[in-house]
Coordinates of C-alpha atoms and ligand atoms in Angstrom, one line a residue:
M92 CA 21.4 -93.3 55.0
A93 CA 18.0 -93.9 57.0
F94 CA 17.7 -97.5 58.3
I95 CA 13.9 -98.3 57.5
L96 CA 12.6 -101.5 59.3
T97 CA 10.3 -103.7 57.1
E98 CA 7.0 -104.7 58.0
E99 CA 7.8 -108.1 59.2
Q100 CA 10.8 -106.7 61.2
K101 CA 8.6 -104.3 62.8
L102 CA 6.2 -107.0 63.7
I103 CA 8.8 -109.0 65.3
Q104 CA 10.1 -105.9 67.2
A105 CA 6.6 -105.4 68.6
L106 CA 6.0 -109.1 69.5
A107 CA 9.6 -109.0 71.4
R108 CA 8.8 -105.9 73.1
E109 CA 5.4 -106.8 74.4
F110 CA 7.1 -110.1 75.6
A111 CA 9.7 -108.3 77.2
E112 CA 7.5 -105.8 79.0
K113 CA 4.7 -108.5 80.0
E114 CA 7.0 -111.6 80.7
V115 CA 10.6 -110.6 81.3
E116 CA 10.6 -107.2 83.2
P117 CA 8.6 -108.2 86.1
I118 CA 11.1 -110.9 87.1
A119 CA 14.1 -109.3 86.0
I120 CA 15.3 -108.0 89.3
K121 CA 14.8 -111.2 91.0
V122 CA 16.6 -113.1 88.1
D123 CA 19.6 -110.7 88.7
L124 CA 19.7 -110.8 92.5
D125 CA 19.2 -114.4 93.0
G126 CA 20.9 -115.7 89.9
I127 CA 18.0 -117.6 88.6
Y128 CA 18.3 -119.2 85.2
P129 CA 15.3 -117.9 83.1
D130 CA 14.0 -121.3 82.2
E131 CA 10.3 -120.5 81.9
T132 CA 11.1 -117.4 79.9
M133 CA 13.0 -119.5 77.4
K134 CA 10.1 -122.0 77.2
K135 CA 7.8 -119.2 76.4
L136 CA 10.1 -117.6 73.9
A137 CA 10.1 -121.0 72.2
Q138 CA 6.4 -121.1 72.1
I139 CA 6.5 -117.8 70.0
D140 CA 9.4 -119.0 68.0
L141 CA 11.9 -116.6 69.3
T142 CA 14.5 -119.0 70.3
A143 CA 15.8 -119.8 67.1
I144 CA 15.0 -116.5 65.1
P145 CA 17.5 -116.4 62.1
Y146 CA 17.5 -120.1 61.3
P147 CA 15.5 -121.8 58.6
C148 CA 11.9 -122.9 59.1
E149 CA 12.8 -126.5 57.9
Y150 CA 15.0 -127.1 61.1
G151 CA 12.3 -125.5 63.4
G152 CA 13.9 -122.0 63.2
G153 CA 12.0 -118.9 63.1
G154 CA 12.9 -118.3 59.5
A155 CA 13.6 -114.5 59.9
D156 CA 16.5 -112.4 59.1
Y157 CA 19.5 -111.3 61.4
V158 CA 18.2 -107.8 61.7
S159 CA 15.1 -109.4 63.3
Y160 CA 17.4 -111.3 65.6
A161 CA 19.3 -108.1 66.8
L162 CA 15.9 -106.2 67.4
V163 CA 14.7 -109.1 69.6
I164 CA 18.0 -109.2 71.4
E165 CA 17.8 -105.5 71.9
E166 CA 14.2 -105.5 73.1
I167 CA 14.8 -108.5 75.9
S168 CA 18.1 -106.9 77.0
K169 CA 16.4 -103.6 77.6
V170 CA 14.6 -105.0 80.4
C171 CA 16.9 -108.0 81.3
A172 CA 20.4 -108.5 79.9
S173 CA 20.6 -112.2 81.7
T174 CA 17.8 -113.3 79.4
G175 CA 19.5 -111.5 76.5
V176 CA 22.6 -113.3 76.7
V177 CA 21.3 -116.8 77.4
L178 CA 19.2 -116.2 74.2
A179 CA 22.2 -114.9 72.3
C180 CA 24.6 -117.8 73.3
H181 CA 21.8 -120.5 72.4
T182 CA 21.7 -118.9 69.2
L183 CA 25.5 -118.7 68.9
A184 CA 25.6 -122.4 69.4
Q185 CA 23.3 -123.0 66.5
S186 CA 25.3 -121.2 64.1
P187 CA 28.2 -123.3 63.4
I188 CA 25.8 -126.2 62.9
L189 CA 24.1 -124.4 60.3
Q190 CA 27.1 -122.9 58.7
F191 CA 29.3 -125.8 58.9
G192 CA 27.2 -129.1 59.6
T193 CA 26.6 -131.8 57.1
P194 CA 22.7 -132.3 56.1
E195 CA 22.6 -135.0 58.7
Q196 CA 24.0 -133.0 61.4
K197 CA 21.8 -130.1 60.7
A198 CA 18.6 -132.6 60.4
K199 CA 19.4 -134.2 63.8
F200 CA 20.7 -131.4 66.1
L201 CA 19.2 -128.1 65.0
P202 CA 15.5 -129.0 65.8
M203 CA 16.5 -130.1 69.2
L204 CA 18.1 -126.6 69.8
T205 CA 15.7 -124.6 67.8
S206 CA 12.6 -126.0 69.8
Y207 CA 14.5 -125.4 73.1
N208 CA 14.3 -129.2 73.9
M209 CA 17.9 -128.5 74.6
L210 CA 20.0 -125.5 75.6
G211 CA 23.0 -124.8 73.5
G212 CA 26.5 -123.7 74.6
F213 CA 29.6 -122.6 72.8
A214 CA 32.8 -124.5 74.4
L215 CA 35.9 -122.5 73.0
T216 CA 37.5 -120.6 76.1
E217 CA 39.9 -122.2 78.5
A218 CA 41.8 -121.0 81.4
G219 CA 44.8 -120.5 79.1
A220 CA 42.8 -119.6 76.0
G221 CA 40.7 -116.5 76.5
T222 CA 41.7 -113.9 74.0
D223 CA 44.3 -116.2 72.7
A224 CA 41.6 -118.4 71.8
G225 CA 44.3 -120.5 69.3
A226 CA 46.0 -121.6 72.7
V227 CA 43.1 -124.4 73.0
A228 CA 44.8 -127.2 75.0
T229 CA 41.8 -129.5 75.2
T230 CA 42.5 -132.5 73.2
A231 CA 40.5 -134.8 70.9
V232 CA 42.0 -138.2 69.7
L233 CA 40.6 -140.5 67.5
D234 CA 39.8 -144.0 68.9
G235 CA 37.9 -146.0 66.6
D236 CA 34.7 -144.6 65.6
H237 CA 35.1 -142.0 68.4
Y238 CA 37.0 -138.9 69.5
V239 CA 38.2 -139.1 73.1
I240 CA 38.1 -135.5 74.5
N241 CA 40.0 -134.4 77.6
G242 CA 40.3 -131.0 79.0
T243 CA 38.4 -128.1 80.7
K244 CA 36.6 -125.4 79.3
S245 CA 36.1 -122.2 81.4
W246 CA 33.6 -119.3 81.4
I247 CA 30.9 -121.3 79.6
T248 CA 27.8 -119.3 79.3
N249 CA 24.5 -121.7 79.8
G250 CA 27.2 -124.3 81.0
D251 CA 25.4 -126.1 83.5
R252 CA 22.1 -126.3 81.5
A253 CA 23.5 -127.0 78.0
G254 CA 22.4 -130.3 76.5
I255 CA 24.3 -129.7 73.3
V256 CA 27.8 -127.7 73.2
V257 CA 30.0 -127.0 70.1
L258 CA 33.2 -127.5 71.5
M259 CA 36.8 -126.9 70.0
A260 CA 39.7 -129.2 70.6
R261 CA 43.0 -129.9 69.4
T262 CA 43.2 -132.9 67.1
G263 CA 46.7 -132.0 65.5
T264 CA 50.1 -131.2 66.6
G265 CA 50.1 -127.9 64.8
E266 CA 50.7 -124.6 67.1
G267 CA 48.2 -122.2 67.8
T268 CA 45.3 -121.8 65.5
K269 CA 46.3 -124.8 63.5
G270 CA 45.2 -128.3 64.5
I271 CA 42.0 -127.3 66.4
S272 CA 38.6 -129.0 65.4
A273 CA 35.2 -128.4 66.0
F274 CA 32.7 -130.8 67.6
I275 CA 29.0 -131.2 68.3
V276 CA 28.8 -132.6 72.1
E277 CA 25.5 -134.1 73.1
K278 CA 25.7 -134.4 76.8
S279 CA 23.1 -137.5 77.0
V280 CA 25.3 -139.2 74.6
S281 CA 29.0 -138.2 75.5
P282 CA 28.6 -137.2 79.2
F283 CA 30.7 -134.4 80.7
T284 CA 30.5 -132.6 84.2
V285 CA 30.0 -129.2 85.2
G286 CA 32.8 -127.7 87.3
K287 CA 33.2 -124.1 88.9
H288 CA 30.1 -122.0 88.7
E289 CA 31.4 -118.3 88.7
D290 CA 29.6 -115.9 91.0
K291 CA 29.4 -112.7 88.4
M292 CA 29.0 -109.2 89.0
G293 CA 26.4 -108.8 86.2
V294 CA 24.2 -111.0 84.0
R295 CA 23.7 -113.0 87.0
G296 CA 20.8 -114.8 85.6
S297 CA 23.0 -116.4 82.9
H298 CA 24.9 -119.4 84.3
T299 CA 28.6 -119.5 83.6
T300 CA 30.6 -122.7 84.5
E301 CA 33.5 -124.7 83.8
L302 CA 32.7 -127.8 81.6
I303 CA 35.1 -130.8 82.5
F304 CA 35.5 -133.4 79.7
K305 CA 37.6 -136.7 81.0
N306 CA 37.7 -139.4 78.5
C307 CA 34.7 -138.1 77.0
R308 CA 33.8 -140.1 74.0
V309 CA 32.0 -138.4 71.1
P310 CA 31.0 -140.2 67.8
K311 CA 33.3 -139.5 65.0
E312 CA 30.3 -138.3 62.8
N313 CA 30.0 -135.4 65.3
L314 CA 33.1 -133.7 63.7
L315 CA 31.8 -130.3 62.7
G316 CA 33.4 -128.9 59.4
K317 CA 36.6 -130.1 58.3
I318 CA 39.5 -131.6 60.5
G319 CA 41.9 -128.7 61.5
E320 CA 39.5 -126.0 60.7
G321 CA 37.8 -125.5 64.0
F322 CA 39.5 -122.2 64.7
K323 CA 37.9 -120.9 61.8
V324 CA 34.5 -122.3 62.6
A325 CA 34.8 -120.6 65.9
M326 CA 35.8 -117.3 64.3
A327 CA 33.0 -117.3 61.7
S328 CA 30.4 -118.1 64.2
L329 CA 31.7 -115.3 66.7
D330 CA 31.4 -112.9 63.9
G331 CA 27.5 -113.3 63.8
G332 CA 27.6 -113.7 67.7
R333 CA 29.3 -110.2 68.3
I334 CA 26.3 -108.7 66.5
G335 CA 24.0 -110.2 69.1
I336 CA 26.2 -108.6 72.0
A337 CA 26.4 -105.5 70.2
A338 CA 22.6 -105.5 70.2
Q339 CA 22.5 -106.5 74.0
A340 CA 24.6 -103.5 74.8
L341 CA 22.3 -101.4 72.7
G342 CA 19.3 -102.6 74.8
I343 CA 21.1 -101.8 77.9
A344 CA 22.2 -98.3 76.4
Q345 CA 18.6 -97.6 75.5
A346 CA 17.2 -98.5 78.9
C347 CA 19.8 -96.1 80.6
L348 CA 18.4 -93.3 78.4
D349 CA 14.9 -94.3 79.1
E350 CA 15.4 -94.4 82.8
S351 CA 17.4 -91.2 82.8
I352 CA 14.7 -89.4 80.9
R353 CA 11.9 -90.8 83.2
Y354 CA 13.7 -90.0 86.4
S355 CA 14.8 -86.5 85.6
K356 CA 11.2 -85.5 84.6
E357 CA 9.9 -86.9 87.9
R358 CA 12.6 -86.1 90.4
K359 CA 12.4 -82.5 91.7
Q360 CA 15.2 -80.4 93.6
F361 CA 15.4 -76.9 94.1
G362 CA 11.4 -76.8 93.4
R363 CA 12.0 -78.0 89.7
P364 CA 12.6 -81.3 87.9
L365 CA 16.1 -82.5 87.4
A366 CA 15.5 -82.3 83.7
S367 CA 15.2 -78.4 83.6
N368 CA 19.0 -78.3 84.5
Q369 CA 21.3 -78.1 81.4
A370 CA 23.8 -80.3 82.9
I371 CA 21.2 -83.0 83.0
Q372 CA 19.8 -82.1 79.4
W373 CA 23.4 -82.6 78.0
M374 CA 23.8 -86.0 79.6
I375 CA 20.7 -86.9 78.0
A376 CA 21.5 -85.4 74.7
D377 CA 24.9 -87.4 74.6
M378 CA 23.3 -90.7 75.6
A379 CA 20.8 -90.2 72.8
K380 CA 23.6 -89.4 70.1
D381 CA 25.2 -92.7 71.0
V382 CA 22.2 -94.7 71.4
M383 CA 21.2 -93.7 67.8
A384 CA 24.7 -94.2 66.5
S385 CA 24.9 -97.7 68.2
R386 CA 21.3 -98.7 66.5
M387 CA 22.7 -98.0 63.2
L388 CA 25.9 -99.9 63.6
V389 CA 23.9 -103.0 64.9
Y390 CA 21.4 -102.9 61.9
N391 CA 24.3 -102.3 59.5
A392 CA 26.2 -105.2 60.6
A393 CA 23.0 -107.4 60.6
S394 CA 22.0 -106.2 57.2
L395 CA 25.4 -107.0 55.6
K396 CA 25.2 -110.5 57.0
D397 CA 21.6 -110.8 55.8
N398 CA 22.7 -109.8 52.3
G399 CA 25.7 -112.4 52.2
M400 CA 28.2 -109.5 52.2
P401 CA 31.5 -109.5 54.4
F402 CA 30.5 -108.1 57.9
S403 CA 33.4 -109.4 60.3
M404 CA 34.9 -105.8 60.6
E405 CA 31.3 -104.1 60.8
A406 CA 30.3 -106.6 63.7
A407 CA 33.5 -105.8 65.5
V408 CA 33.0 -102.0 65.1
A409 CA 29.3 -102.4 66.4
K410 CA 30.2 -104.5 69.3
L411 CA 33.0 -102.1 70.3
F412 CA 31.0 -99.0 70.1
C413 CA 27.8 -100.4 71.4
S414 CA 29.4 -102.0 74.4
E415 CA 31.8 -98.9 75.1
T416 CA 28.2 -96.7 74.9
A417 CA 26.4 -98.9 77.3
M418 CA 29.2 -98.8 79.9
K419 CA 29.7 -95.0 79.4
H420 CA 26.1 -94.0 79.8
S421 CA 25.2 -96.5 82.6
I422 CA 27.6 -94.5 84.6
K423 CA 26.0 -91.3 83.6
A424 CA 22.5 -92.9 84.2
I425 CA 23.6 -93.6 88.1
Q426 CA 25.0 -90.0 88.2
I427 CA 21.3 -88.7 87.2
H428 CA 19.7 -91.0 89.7
G429 CA 22.2 -90.1 92.4
G430 CA 21.8 -92.1 95.7
Y431 CA 18.8 -93.9 94.4
G432 CA 20.8 -95.3 91.5
Y433 CA 23.6 -96.6 93.6
V434 CA 21.6 -98.9 95.6
R435 CA 20.9 -102.9 95.0
G436 CA 17.5 -103.4 93.1
S437 CA 17.8 -100.1 91.3
K438 CA 17.3 -100.7 87.6
V439 CA 20.3 -98.2 86.7
E440 CA 22.6 -100.3 89.3
R441 CA 21.9 -103.5 87.4
L442 CA 22.5 -101.9 84.0
L443 CA 26.0 -100.6 85.2
R444 CA 26.8 -104.3 86.1
D445 CA 25.3 -105.9 83.2
A446 CA 27.1 -103.2 80.7
K447 CA 30.6 -104.2 81.8
I448 CA 30.5 -107.8 80.4
T449 CA 29.5 -106.7 77.1
E450 CA 33.1 -105.0 76.9
I451 CA 34.6 -108.5 77.5
Y452 CA 32.7 -111.6 76.2
E453 CA 32.6 -112.7 72.6
G454 CA 35.9 -110.9 72.4
T455 CA 37.1 -108.1 74.8
S456 CA 37.1 -104.3 73.3
E457 CA 41.0 -104.8 72.6
V458 CA 40.0 -108.0 70.6
Q459 CA 37.5 -105.9 68.4
R460 CA 40.2 -103.2 67.8
M461 CA 42.6 -106.1 66.7
V462 CA 39.8 -107.4 64.1
I463 CA 39.1 -103.8 62.9
S464 CA 42.8 -102.9 62.3
A465 CA 43.7 -106.2 60.9
N466 CA 40.8 -105.7 58.3
L467 CA 42.2 -102.1 57.7
L468 CA 45.7 -102.8 57.3
R469 CA 46.2 -106.2 55.6
Ligands
CAA240 N1 36.3 -116.0 59.9 C1 36.9 -117.1 59.4 N2 38.2 -117.4 59.5 C2 38.8 -116.4 60.4 C3 38.2 -115.3 60.9 C4 36.9 -115.2 60.7 N3 36.3 -114.1 61.4 N4 39.3 -114.6 61.7 C5 40.4 -115.3 61.5 N5 40.2 -116.4 60.8 C6 41.3 -117.2 60.1 C7 42.5 -116.5 59.6 O1 42.1 -116.3 58.2 C8 43.6 -117.4 59.9 O2 43.5 -118.4 58.9 P1 44.9 -118.8 58.1 O3 45.6 -119.6 59.3 O4 44.6 -120.0 57.0 O5 45.6 -117.6 57.6 C9 43.2 -118.1 61.1 O6 41.9 -118.0 61.1 C10 44.0 -117.4 62.4 O7 43.6 -116.0 62.4 P2 44.7 -115.0 62.9 O8 46.0 -115.1 62.9 O9 43.9 -113.6 63.0 O10 44.4 -115.5 64.5 P3 44.9 -115.0 66.1 O11 45.5 -116.1 66.7 O12 45.8 -113.7 65.8 O13 43.6 -114.4 66.7 C11 41.8 -112.9 67.5 C12 42.8 -113.5 66.5 C13 40.9 -112.1 66.9 C14 42.5 -112.4 68.7 C15 41.1 -114.3 68.0 O14 41.9 -115.2 68.7 C16 39.8 -113.9 69.0 O15 38.9 -113.5 68.4 N6 39.9 -113.9 70.2 C17 38.8 -113.6 71.0 C18 38.1 -115.2 71.3 C19 36.6 -114.7 71.8 O16 35.9 -113.8 71.1 N7 35.9 -115.5 72.7 C20 34.7 -115.6 73.0 C21 34.5 -116.8 73.4 S1 32.6 -117.3 73.4 C22 31.9 -116.1 74.4 O17 32.4 -115.2 74.9 C23 30.3 -116.4 74.3 C24 29.8 -115.8 75.7 O18 29.9 -116.3 76.9 C25 28.9 -114.6 75.7

């Protein structure tokens, strides 16, 4: 089955590719090496309606489909995976508001995020609740017209910059996944503080921090979805989020292939280009095979979501395959580049560091296998 992009999808892809090459690639090395949050890039993305691609125009979104969203994340991540994940997490934070928000919540909070007047964050993870997301210990206790939040969230992408976070906290006494509820926390109304800033190996331009909630009072109308259903809110949001990370990994893998082709044609040893060696040709053929398969898996999962069909397992398959592809072939890309690929500032060195995180965040590869097998064996 061929996956043929529509004319609109091709236009969005071309727009994102041109933007990535002109605006993102020239600063990508600096963003990575100096850990610079790409604020100006996000502002420019907002100007061309790419900060809320798959959300309805009535809330200021791009009004496009999820395949288009995946195309944009792929193009941006091809040149700068840091910017890719900043955009992906900003998009992830909007998803539960659209899926589970009341009309009032959508009208109030979505335009702030779609316009990038505020950056979004998704606050699920804690020190003791990573893969075991149901172990959330942060509490939310009703006190009059407010919920009072206490606890510390960890590893929050966009943490230090986020003006709005969707937060999961325990409201009931139920064990594990039971008794967790979701909240929209607006920092200017319900202040919280930023804790430890992680000094990461890759995606260094995206800032990853703790968020500390100490008697943080959130208006009770900011409860998102039903009381006690916060785990499901989180999981349903992550289903879509995982397509975004799969697209990020696809972009990284495509960049590994592109760099390997370019370098192996340019670089001469023994009086001929590296590309004339069968060992190199086979590495490139294997990369191309996995990149093509990755692309089909991403577009398939996004297309199922666009068509209102179940896609949780397909999103997990796409994320698992694409992230393992990015990891496997970023190592091969360095092998092709030899010593020139092993130094700071080389693109393939950055691609390797960025590839690794795609096997970890929004559910490790082991979590994706749990989701896939649970779907098949139930
Ligand atoms: N949609 C809706 N509901 C879902 C769901 C989904 N995709 N998946 C599970 N549920 C429901 C189940 O139906 C079940 O409901 P009932 O209790 O009514 O039967 C409930 O949720 C509990 O489900 P499980 O028993 O499957 O839960 P579990 O405790 O075994 O956990 C897990 C399963 C897949 C391991 C889950 O904990 C998980 O996904 N962990 C990884 C967490 C994660 O991805 N974190 C990412 C953080 S955000 C991030 O990384 C962003 C970033 O920085 C880039």
